């Protein structure tokens, strides 16, 4: 099928904390929706059957709970598939945004997924009802090619979004299409947690994901395109990921991903939006394309001594590292119950410092979640203290086999190369309680090769 995602540079409110009238909120959102309209038309002309827009793309961000109120639409959460906002605009009040989205879908005969703020009045008898008498949700809507509202999803894992409420129960949101079957939906920070993303995929056997996000890149392990690809590969799903374009906030990185191929956009240099259109195969069965290939021979730990280990901060976590010196070697580094192993060979020894790092613990900055990670990274400079720094360019080509005795089945394989580009492993998968990732000759200099494990039970 042909999919489209649009990385949108939002027109933002100059003073988001100031309370404005609904009329001026609609005027600002209308300017973003005008851009959406152009992009839907462009995507449809290129044969796209579905288009996805980013989180916060219509209204922007940095609101307070009260200042976002005029930007919120009312969208009924139950009985999906019964209402066509474009054809029945009079059914509910305050549905101007969803009406416009519905009309775009209808006019261009395309499935459309967008993110908006929604409101839902609640009764004082509801113990969770906020004191102002309403819920405010960060919401995805999915509209069919005839404009019908097919499904809604309310963000479960909020990322310091004080304007919004967490829904009382997680939404498992999916909708059906004639061209690719079932699509599941979640938003941004959700991708790091079990509920609802992992449960949605496992319980409802969802194979295609639509994913609006407003993601601030953090290297070396959580760049948007890097993690989106790892998620598609780990769960054997297709992902249509639309990110906000806002380089000064570190926001960029969208793509259309299959488990073995990607069409991505990552640009920190220039401004303006970007439409990606690509044709990808439908994933129907649980074929494990590249996971079944068993890794090559794993030699037992060599007799030579590992070089000295050192500590450095990476991703705000205290990693234990060993330097990766010389043209080849075998290394091991451990922390808590996790041991990471690396066999490596460099074609040409450059003057770049690489290190093998391990972390097995609770990550607590910008969210709390338990990580087990084995990571081969390029350091920021030549001193040990620069390992874990954000690096975007590299020249070293390293053949490697990386493995670890991970305690969780949820491993996200990261392979990031120079200029924030993606590469794919030759082999990966489990063998005797070890997870492996191996690659001969990346297409360009290696930035990160990592096993990023999420141990959800220990969150």
Tab-separated table of C-alpha atoms in Angstrom:
chain	number	residue	atom	x	y	z
A	1	UNK	CA	0.000	0.000	0.000
A	2	UNK	CA	1.070	3.619	-0.371
A	3	UNK	CA	1.474	5.564	2.872
A	4	UNK	CA	2.295	9.198	3.631
A	5	UNK	CA	3.540	10.974	6.734
A	6	UNK	CA	4.017	14.723	7.068
A	7	UNK	CA	6.662	16.285	9.306
A	8	UNK	CA	4.973	19.593	10.103
A	9	UNK	CA	6.506	22.834	11.279
A	10	UNK	CA	3.639	24.189	13.357
A	11	UNK	CA	2.596	27.796	13.352
A	12	UNK	CA	2.682	28.341	17.107
A	13	UNK	CA	0.779	30.680	19.376
A	14	UNK	CA	3.116	33.543	20.368
A	15	UNK	CA	1.743	33.424	23.933
A	16	UNK	CA	0.389	29.957	24.680
A	17	UNK	CA	-0.151	30.627	28.396
A	18	UNK	CA	-2.571	33.496	27.668
A	19	UNK	CA	-6.271	32.659	27.557
A	20	UNK	CA	-7.812	33.559	24.183
A	21	UNK	CA	-11.293	33.253	22.713
A	22	UNK	CA	-12.341	30.177	20.751
A	23	UNK	CA	-12.443	32.380	17.648
A	24	UNK	CA	-8.750	33.271	17.755
A	25	UNK	CA	-7.795	29.708	18.705
A	26	UNK	CA	-9.648	28.495	15.600
A	27	UNK	CA	-7.914	31.145	13.496
A	28	UNK	CA	-4.464	29.946	14.579
A	29	UNK	CA	-5.354	26.270	14.167
A	30	UNK	CA	-6.883	27.121	10.779
A	31	UNK	CA	-3.481	28.248	9.540
A	32	UNK	CA	-1.997	24.859	10.397
A	33	UNK	CA	-5.001	23.086	8.898
A	34	UNK	CA	-4.504	25.051	5.662
A	35	UNK	CA	-1.045	23.450	5.408
A	36	UNK	CA	-2.517	20.027	6.223
A	37	UNK	CA	-5.002	20.500	3.396
A	38	UNK	CA	-2.239	21.181	0.859
A	39	UNK	CA	-0.304	18.133	2.051
A	40	UNK	CA	-3.312	15.797	1.921
A	41	UNK	CA	-3.896	16.896	-1.672
A	42	UNK	CA	-0.211	16.374	-2.557
A	43	UNK	CA	-0.173	12.927	-0.904
A	44	UNK	CA	-3.387	11.846	-2.630
A	45	UNK	CA	-1.952	12.922	-5.982
A	46	UNK	CA	1.009	10.632	-5.313
A	47	UNK	CA	-1.364	7.735	-4.720
A	48	UNK	CA	-1.275	7.675	-0.915
A	49	UNK	CA	-4.079	5.698	0.702
A	50	UNK	CA	-3.378	6.922	4.236
A	51	UNK	CA	-1.671	10.019	5.682
A	52	UNK	CA	-0.456	10.668	9.234
A	53	UNK	CA	0.187	14.056	10.883
A	54	UNK	CA	2.248	14.766	14.042
A	55	UNK	CA	1.342	15.211	17.687
A	56	UNK	CA	0.493	18.821	18.658
A	57	UNK	CA	0.676	19.780	14.977
A	58	UNK	CA	-2.596	21.723	14.883
A	59	UNK	CA	-2.528	23.538	18.230
A	60	UNK	CA	1.160	23.633	19.243
A	61	UNK	CA	2.500	23.325	22.776
A	62	UNK	CA	3.431	25.028	26.091
A	63	UNK	CA	-0.169	25.622	27.175
A	64	UNK	CA	-1.554	25.562	30.689
A	65	UNK	CA	-4.626	23.526	31.543
A	66	UNK	CA	-6.856	26.606	31.262
A	67	UNK	CA	-5.137	28.288	28.286
A	68	UNK	CA	-5.501	25.236	26.040
A	69	UNK	CA	-9.264	25.090	26.613
A	70	UNK	CA	-10.310	27.238	23.596
A	71	UNK	CA	-8.208	24.979	21.346
A	72	UNK	CA	-10.067	21.808	22.348
A	73	UNK	CA	-12.657	20.072	20.170
A	74	UNK	CA	-15.389	17.824	21.481
A	75	UNK	CA	-14.941	14.351	20.002
A	76	UNK	CA	-17.216	11.518	21.104
A	77	UNK	CA	-15.093	8.664	22.325
A	78	UNK	CA	-17.599	5.818	22.147
A	79	UNK	CA	-19.553	4.467	19.136
A	80	UNK	CA	-16.859	5.030	16.517
A	81	UNK	CA	-17.813	4.590	12.865
A	82	UNK	CA	-21.217	6.178	13.390
A	83	UNK	CA	-20.433	9.843	12.810
A	84	UNK	CA	-19.199	11.665	9.731
A	85	UNK	CA	-18.134	15.130	10.954
A	86	UNK	CA	-17.917	16.557	7.427
A	87	UNK	CA	-21.407	15.409	6.439
A	88	UNK	CA	-23.011	15.887	9.872
A	89	UNK	CA	-21.352	19.009	11.281
A	90	UNK	CA	-24.391	19.940	13.402
A	91	UNK	CA	-24.387	16.855	15.689
A	92	UNK	CA	-22.132	18.305	18.399
A	93	UNK	CA	-20.779	21.716	19.373
A	94	UNK	CA	-17.084	22.639	19.108
A	95	UNK	CA	-16.119	20.192	16.368
A	96	UNK	CA	-14.634	22.647	13.853
A	97	UNK	CA	-11.194	21.013	13.761
A	98	UNK	CA	-12.386	17.444	13.370
A	99	UNK	CA	-14.879	18.637	10.718
A	100	UNK	CA	-12.064	20.097	8.636
A	101	UNK	CA	-10.002	16.931	8.974
A	102	UNK	CA	-13.010	14.817	8.015
A	103	UNK	CA	-13.646	16.948	4.910
A	104	UNK	CA	-9.983	16.641	3.852
A	105	UNK	CA	-10.256	12.842	4.068
A	106	UNK	CA	-13.550	12.823	2.166
A	107	UNK	CA	-12.491	15.276	-0.528
A	108	UNK	CA	-9.268	13.382	-1.266
A	109	UNK	CA	-10.671	9.877	-0.598
A	110	UNK	CA	-7.827	9.104	1.804
A	111	UNK	CA	-7.598	7.679	5.324
A	112	UNK	CA	-6.294	10.396	7.637
A	113	UNK	CA	-4.799	10.301	11.138
A	114	UNK	CA	-4.256	13.514	13.067
A	115	UNK	CA	-3.700	14.628	16.643
A	116	UNK	CA	-5.696	17.293	18.451
A	117	UNK	CA	-6.740	18.368	21.911
A	118	UNK	CA	-10.181	17.176	22.996
A	119	UNK	CA	-12.507	17.835	25.918
A	120	UNK	CA	-15.030	15.619	27.626
A	121	UNK	CA	-17.368	16.921	30.332
A	122	UNK	CA	-17.572	14.742	33.438
A	123	UNK	CA	-19.919	14.404	36.356
A	124	UNK	CA	-19.002	15.433	39.887
A	125	UNK	CA	-19.984	11.876	40.852
A	126	UNK	CA	-16.999	10.586	38.840
A	127	UNK	CA	-14.200	10.335	41.457
A	128	UNK	CA	-11.599	11.091	38.758
A	129	UNK	CA	-13.406	14.105	37.343
A	130	UNK	CA	-11.040	17.108	37.526
A	131	UNK	CA	-12.190	20.090	39.612
A	132	UNK	CA	-13.050	22.131	36.502
A	133	UNK	CA	-15.626	19.520	35.514
A	134	UNK	CA	-13.989	18.231	32.359
A	135	UNK	CA	-11.347	15.875	31.052
A	136	UNK	CA	-8.796	17.227	28.575
A	137	UNK	CA	-7.102	14.634	26.381
A	138	UNK	CA	-4.218	14.510	23.932
A	139	UNK	CA	-6.096	12.673	21.185
A	140	UNK	CA	-5.567	10.956	17.842
A	141	UNK	CA	-8.463	10.677	15.430
A	142	UNK	CA	-8.586	8.260	12.508
A	143	UNK	CA	-10.886	9.191	9.633
A	144	UNK	CA	-11.932	6.907	6.789
A	145	UNK	CA	-11.678	7.859	3.118
A	146	UNK	CA	-15.357	8.914	3.238
A	147	UNK	CA	-14.758	11.198	6.254
A	148	UNK	CA	-16.243	8.880	8.894
A	149	UNK	CA	-14.657	9.019	12.349
A	150	UNK	CA	-13.306	5.468	12.719
A	151	UNK	CA	-11.415	5.535	15.993
A	152	UNK	CA	-10.004	7.792	18.677
A	153	UNK	CA	-7.002	7.268	20.929
A	154	UNK	CA	-6.252	9.282	24.079
A	155	UNK	CA	-2.587	9.470	25.052
A	156	UNK	CA	-1.799	7.356	28.063
A	157	UNK	CA	1.840	8.195	28.830
A	158	UNK	CA	1.898	11.969	29.055
A	159	UNK	CA	5.298	13.654	28.838
A	160	UNK	CA	5.041	16.514	31.365
A	161	UNK	CA	1.852	17.719	29.632
A	162	UNK	CA	0.094	19.602	32.399
A	163	UNK	CA	-2.709	20.719	30.071
A	164	UNK	CA	-3.906	17.136	29.630
A	165	UNK	CA	-5.365	14.300	31.690
A	166	UNK	CA	-4.441	10.622	31.557
A	167	UNK	CA	-7.509	8.619	30.517
A	168	UNK	CA	-9.020	6.503	33.334
A	169	UNK	CA	-8.204	3.291	31.435
A	170	UNK	CA	-5.713	2.754	28.598
A	171	UNK	CA	-7.266	2.936	25.125
A	172	UNK	CA	-6.491	0.052	22.761
A	173	UNK	CA	-7.262	1.885	19.575
A	174	UNK	CA	-7.283	0.405	16.110
A	175	UNK	CA	-9.224	0.760	12.874
A	176	UNK	CA	-9.675	-1.289	9.763
A	177	UNK	CA	-8.669	-0.431	6.190
A	178	UNK	CA	-9.468	-2.205	2.928
A	179	UNK	CA	-5.841	-1.972	1.742
A	180	UNK	CA	-3.802	-3.095	4.786
A	181	UNK	CA	-6.159	-4.471	7.400
A	182	UNK	CA	-5.861	-3.278	10.968
A	183	UNK	CA	-3.879	-0.206	12.076
A	184	UNK	CA	-3.156	0.490	15.756
A	185	UNK	CA	-2.573	3.964	17.196
A	186	UNK	CA	-0.491	5.453	19.960
A	187	UNK	CA	1.426	8.687	20.582
A	188	UNK	CA	5.036	9.753	21.187
A	189	UNK	CA	6.180	8.753	24.729
A	190	UNK	CA	3.831	5.726	24.627
A	191	UNK	CA	6.443	3.947	22.506
A	192	UNK	CA	8.631	3.377	25.590
A	193	UNK	CA	5.955	1.680	27.725
A	194	UNK	CA	4.051	-1.589	27.864
A	195	UNK	CA	0.612	0.029	28.152
A	196	UNK	CA	-0.979	0.440	25.730
A	197	UNK	CA	1.500	0.047	22.842
A	198	UNK	CA	2.953	-3.415	23.468
A	199	UNK	CA	-0.341	-4.832	24.702
A	200	UNK	CA	-2.140	-3.465	21.634
A	201	UNK	CA	0.287	-5.228	19.309
A	202	UNK	CA	0.320	-8.512	21.200
A	203	UNK	CA	-3.314	-8.803	22.221
A	204	UNK	CA	-4.933	-7.530	19.027
A	205	UNK	CA	-2.295	-8.817	16.614
A	206	UNK	CA	-1.836	-5.380	15.068
A	207	UNK	CA	0.736	-5.284	12.230
A	208	UNK	CA	0.576	-1.632	11.123
A	209	UNK	CA	0.995	1.327	13.470
A	210	UNK	CA	0.185	5.001	12.968
A	211	UNK	CA	2.284	7.137	15.281
A	212	UNK	CA	1.954	10.911	15.717
A	213	UNK	CA	4.825	12.260	17.820
A	214	UNK	CA	6.512	15.453	19.010
A	215	UNK	CA	9.873	13.909	19.869
A	216	UNK	CA	12.945	15.722	21.114
A	217	UNK	CA	15.936	13.756	19.904
A	218	UNK	CA	18.438	12.552	22.414
A	219	UNK	CA	21.538	10.808	21.195
A	220	UNK	CA	23.087	8.317	21.311
A	221	UNK	CA	20.150	6.000	22.095
A	222	UNK	CA	16.859	7.868	21.653
A	223	UNK	CA	16.936	9.698	18.353
A	224	UNK	CA	13.447	9.603	16.786
A	225	UNK	CA	14.263	7.716	13.578
A	226	UNK	CA	16.621	5.372	15.425
A	227	UNK	CA	13.990	4.267	17.940
A	228	UNK	CA	11.076	4.231	15.487
A	229	UNK	CA	13.033	1.795	13.320
A	230	UNK	CA	14.049	-0.322	16.320
A	231	UNK	CA	10.409	-0.603	17.372
A	232	UNK	CA	9.305	-1.707	13.890
A	233	UNK	CA	12.067	-4.315	13.801
A	234	UNK	CA	11.538	-5.556	17.367
A	235	UNK	CA	7.789	-6.108	16.976
A	236	UNK	CA	7.784	-6.974	13.276
A	237	UNK	CA	5.347	-4.176	12.398
A	238	UNK	CA	5.131	-1.323	9.923
A	239	UNK	CA	5.163	2.150	11.491
A	240	UNK	CA	3.985	5.395	9.926
A	241	UNK	CA	5.625	7.990	12.169
A	242	UNK	CA	5.000	11.733	11.850
A	243	UNK	CA	7.096	14.078	13.989
A	244	UNK	CA	6.974	17.843	14.494
A	245	UNK	CA	9.697	19.816	12.699
A	246	UNK	CA	11.203	22.215	15.244
A	247	UNK	CA	15.019	22.008	15.109
A	248	UNK	CA	15.573	24.560	17.896
A	249	UNK	CA	13.726	22.180	20.253
A	250	UNK	CA	15.594	19.194	18.793
A	251	UNK	CA	12.421	17.960	17.109
A	252	UNK	CA	12.768	16.231	13.753
A	253	UNK	CA	12.723	12.655	12.514
A	254	UNK	CA	9.791	11.031	10.745
A	255	UNK	CA	9.474	7.995	8.562
A	256	UNK	CA	7.702	5.063	7.051
A	257	UNK	CA	9.260	1.880	8.439
A	258	UNK	CA	9.024	-1.816	7.759
A	259	UNK	CA	10.989	-4.308	9.886
A	260	UNK	CA	13.710	-4.379	7.207
A	261	UNK	CA	13.546	-1.056	5.375
A	262	UNK	CA	12.880	2.609	6.035
A	263	UNK	CA	12.059	5.893	4.312
A	264	UNK	CA	13.125	8.594	6.737
A	265	UNK	CA	13.543	12.328	7.145
A	266	UNK	CA	15.845	13.849	9.780
A	267	UNK	CA	16.900	17.452	9.283
A	268	UNK	CA	18.215	19.769	11.973
A	269	UNK	CA	19.469	22.349	9.464
A	270	UNK	CA	16.529	23.774	7.544
A	271	UNK	CA	12.999	24.893	8.270
A	272	UNK	CA	9.658	23.944	6.761
A	273	UNK	CA	7.680	20.726	6.597
A	274	UNK	CA	8.393	17.513	4.697
A	275	UNK	CA	6.038	15.027	3.066
A	276	UNK	CA	7.222	11.414	2.795
A	277	UNK	CA	5.314	9.044	0.521
A	278	UNK	CA	6.353	5.401	0.150
A	279	UNK	CA	4.966	2.091	-0.952
A	280	UNK	CA	5.423	-0.709	1.562
A	281	UNK	CA	4.232	-4.323	1.843
A	282	UNK	CA	1.383	-5.203	4.174
A	283	UNK	CA	2.562	-7.366	7.060
A	284	UNK	CA	-0.059	-10.053	7.419
A	285	UNK	CA	1.616	-12.969	9.152
A	286	UNK	CA	4.240	-13.109	11.828
A	287	UNK	CA	7.163	-13.790	9.534
A	288	UNK	CA	10.404	-13.137	11.377
A	289	UNK	CA	12.396	-11.860	8.439
A	290	UNK	CA	15.837	-11.384	9.868
A	291	UNK	CA	15.392	-12.621	13.404
A	292	UNK	CA	15.578	-16.322	12.652
A	293	UNK	CA	19.004	-16.259	11.056
A	294	UNK	CA	21.239	-17.576	13.768
A	295	UNK	CA	24.375	-15.623	14.510
A	296	UNK	CA	27.773	-16.926	13.517
A	297	UNK	CA	30.190	-18.649	15.855
A	298	UNK	CA	30.391	-17.031	19.252
A	299	UNK	CA	33.863	-17.546	20.558
A	300	UNK	CA	34.238	-17.925	24.274
A	301	UNK	CA	35.840	-14.977	26.029
A	302	UNK	CA	39.420	-14.532	24.801
A	303	UNK	CA	42.304	-14.883	27.236
A	304	UNK	CA	43.517	-11.318	26.821
A	305	UNK	CA	42.583	-8.860	29.535
A	306	UNK	CA	39.805	-6.359	28.896
A	307	UNK	CA	41.079	-2.779	29.086
A	308	UNK	CA	40.241	-0.726	32.201
A	309	UNK	CA	36.567	0.049	32.745
A	310	UNK	CA	35.360	3.573	33.521
A	311	UNK	CA	32.102	5.338	34.303
A	312	UNK	CA	30.494	8.048	32.219
A	313	UNK	CA	27.045	9.570	31.956
A	314	UNK	CA	25.002	8.644	28.895
A	315	UNK	CA	21.299	9.426	28.488
A	316	UNK	CA	21.445	10.723	32.109
A	317	UNK	CA	22.363	7.224	33.278
A	318	UNK	CA	25.630	6.063	34.852
A	319	UNK	CA	27.018	3.621	32.287
A	320	UNK	CA	30.023	1.380	32.859
A	321	UNK	CA	32.281	1.448	29.799
A	322	UNK	CA	35.383	-0.194	28.397
A	323	UNK	CA	37.294	1.492	25.570
A	324	UNK	CA	37.326	-0.165	22.148
A	325	UNK	CA	41.010	0.098	21.209
A	326	UNK	CA	43.083	-1.174	18.319
A	327	UNK	CA	42.018	-2.878	15.124
A	328	UNK	CA	40.340	-5.913	16.688
A	329	UNK	CA	39.469	-7.511	19.976
A	330	UNK	CA	36.985	-9.170	22.281
A	331	UNK	CA	35.528	-7.200	25.162
A	332	UNK	CA	33.209	-7.759	28.076
A	333	UNK	CA	31.639	-5.311	30.505
A	334	UNK	CA	29.075	-6.013	33.245
A	335	UNK	CA	26.744	-4.178	35.606
A	336	UNK	CA	24.244	-5.751	38.022
A	337	UNK	CA	23.036	-8.925	36.293
A	338	UNK	CA	23.785	-7.774	32.757
A	339	UNK	CA	26.972	-8.620	30.856
A	340	UNK	CA	27.658	-7.252	27.384
A	341	UNK	CA	30.143	-8.783	24.937
A	342	UNK	CA	31.706	-7.424	21.781
A	343	UNK	CA	33.850	-8.958	19.050
A	344	UNK	CA	35.115	-6.291	16.693
A	345	UNK	CA	37.416	-5.632	13.788
A	346	UNK	CA	38.159	-2.275	12.159
A	347	UNK	CA	39.222	-2.035	8.537
A	348	UNK	CA	41.172	1.155	9.140
A	349	UNK	CA	41.976	2.428	12.596
A	350	UNK	CA	40.809	6.060	12.727
A	351	UNK	CA	41.593	8.477	15.541
A	352	UNK	CA	38.068	8.119	16.909
A	353	UNK	CA	37.393	6.741	20.392
A	354	UNK	CA	34.662	4.118	20.720
A	355	UNK	CA	33.465	2.447	23.901
A	356	UNK	CA	31.288	-0.487	24.921
A	357	UNK	CA	28.861	0.492	27.665
A	358	UNK	CA	26.417	-1.317	29.939
A	359	UNK	CA	23.526	-0.066	32.061
A	360	UNK	CA	21.068	-2.170	34.035
A	361	UNK	CA	18.864	0.031	36.183
A	362	UNK	CA	15.998	2.455	36.604
A	363	UNK	CA	16.192	5.489	34.347
A	364	UNK	CA	14.780	8.478	36.276
A	365	UNK	CA	15.290	11.656	34.226
A	366	UNK	CA	12.420	12.875	31.974
A	367	UNK	CA	10.396	9.813	32.896
A	368	UNK	CA	10.893	6.698	35.003
A	369	UNK	CA	11.470	3.354	33.312
A	370	UNK	CA	13.782	0.351	33.698
A	371	UNK	CA	16.463	-0.098	31.040
A	372	UNK	CA	18.930	-2.865	30.248
A	373	UNK	CA	21.329	-1.635	27.607
A	374	UNK	CA	24.460	-2.860	25.842
A	375	UNK	CA	25.818	-0.097	23.627
A	376	UNK	CA	28.773	0.376	21.323
A	377	UNK	CA	29.056	4.140	20.832
A	378	UNK	CA	31.382	6.678	19.325
A	379	UNK	CA	32.598	9.058	22.031
A	380	UNK	CA	32.452	12.828	21.649
A	381	UNK	CA	36.230	13.210	21.775
A	382	UNK	CA	39.311	11.279	22.803
A	383	UNK	CA	38.899	11.392	26.571
A	384	UNK	CA	36.801	8.820	28.437
A	385	UNK	CA	34.556	11.526	29.870
A	386	UNK	CA	33.223	12.265	26.369
A	387	UNK	CA	31.704	8.793	25.980
A	388	UNK	CA	27.926	9.160	26.020
A	389	UNK	CA	28.018	12.630	24.488
A	390	UNK	CA	25.766	13.454	21.533
A	391	UNK	CA	27.669	12.704	18.311
A	392	UNK	CA	26.254	12.999	14.795
A	393	UNK	CA	29.191	12.150	12.525
A	394	UNK	CA	31.648	9.271	12.332
A	395	UNK	CA	34.022	7.681	9.825
A	396	UNK	CA	35.000	4.370	11.452
A	397	UNK	CA	33.718	1.234	9.748
A	398	UNK	CA	33.568	-1.550	12.329
A	399	UNK	CA	32.624	-5.183	11.813
A	400	UNK	CA	31.107	-6.346	15.057
A	401	UNK	CA	29.114	-8.882	16.942
A	402	UNK	CA	27.411	-7.539	20.068
A	403	UNK	CA	25.544	-9.706	22.565
A	404	UNK	CA	24.234	-9.647	26.099
A	405	UNK	CA	22.455	-11.869	28.627
A	406	UNK	CA	19.339	-9.697	28.686
A	407	UNK	CA	16.668	-10.482	31.309
A	408	UNK	CA	13.773	-9.089	29.291
A	409	UNK	CA	12.363	-10.336	25.967
A	410	UNK	CA	11.772	-6.744	24.832
A	411	UNK	CA	14.968	-5.761	23.019
A	412	UNK	CA	15.128	-2.824	20.609
A	413	UNK	CA	18.094	-3.183	18.215
A	414	UNK	CA	19.639	0.227	17.469
A	415	UNK	CA	21.962	0.783	14.507
A	416	UNK	CA	22.688	4.419	13.764
A	417	UNK	CA	25.258	5.679	11.286
A	418	UNK	CA	26.912	8.969	10.385
A	419	UNK	CA	24.628	11.921	9.688
A	420	UNK	CA	21.736	10.264	11.593
A	421	UNK	CA	21.127	7.569	8.996
A	422	UNK	CA	19.949	4.022	9.631
A	423	UNK	CA	21.476	0.670	8.875
A	424	UNK	CA	20.225	-2.880	9.285
A	425	UNK	CA	21.927	-5.773	11.057
A	426	UNK	CA	23.102	-8.845	9.163
A	427	UNK	CA	21.900	-11.086	11.988
A	428	UNK	CA	19.980	-10.551	15.181
A	429	UNK	CA	17.956	-12.567	17.601
A	430	UNK	CA	18.160	-14.918	20.572
A	431	UNK	CA	20.510	-17.801	21.106
A	432	UNK	CA	20.801	-19.529	24.501
A	433	UNK	CA	19.498	-16.612	26.622
A	434	UNK	CA	21.764	-14.138	24.806
A	435	UNK	CA	20.490	-11.545	22.372
A	436	UNK	CA	22.792	-10.919	19.395
A	437	UNK	CA	23.306	-8.156	16.899
A	438	UNK	CA	25.953	-8.483	14.208
A	439	UNK	CA	26.988	-6.425	11.221
A	440	UNK	CA	29.826	-6.482	8.736
A	441	UNK	CA	30.674	-3.111	7.306
A	442	UNK	CA	28.040	-0.449	7.980
A	443	UNK	CA	27.169	1.714	4.989
A	444	UNK	CA	28.771	4.721	6.678
A	445	UNK	CA	30.629	5.542	9.908
A	446	UNK	CA	29.202	3.922	13.033
A	447	UNK	CA	27.560	6.148	15.663
A	448	UNK	CA	25.624	3.630	17.781
A	449	UNK	CA	25.071	-0.111	17.784
A	450	UNK	CA	23.022	-1.095	20.786
A	451	UNK	CA	20.663	-3.534	22.412
A	452	UNK	CA	18.147	-1.328	24.219
A	453	UNK	CA	16.150	-3.562	26.536
A	454	UNK	CA	12.999	-2.465	28.338
A	455	UNK	CA	12.219	-4.437	31.475
A	456	UNK	CA	8.637	-3.229	31.898
A	457	UNK	CA	7.900	-5.196	35.072
A	458	UNK	CA	10.581	-3.267	36.952
A	459	UNK	CA	9.246	0.203	36.099
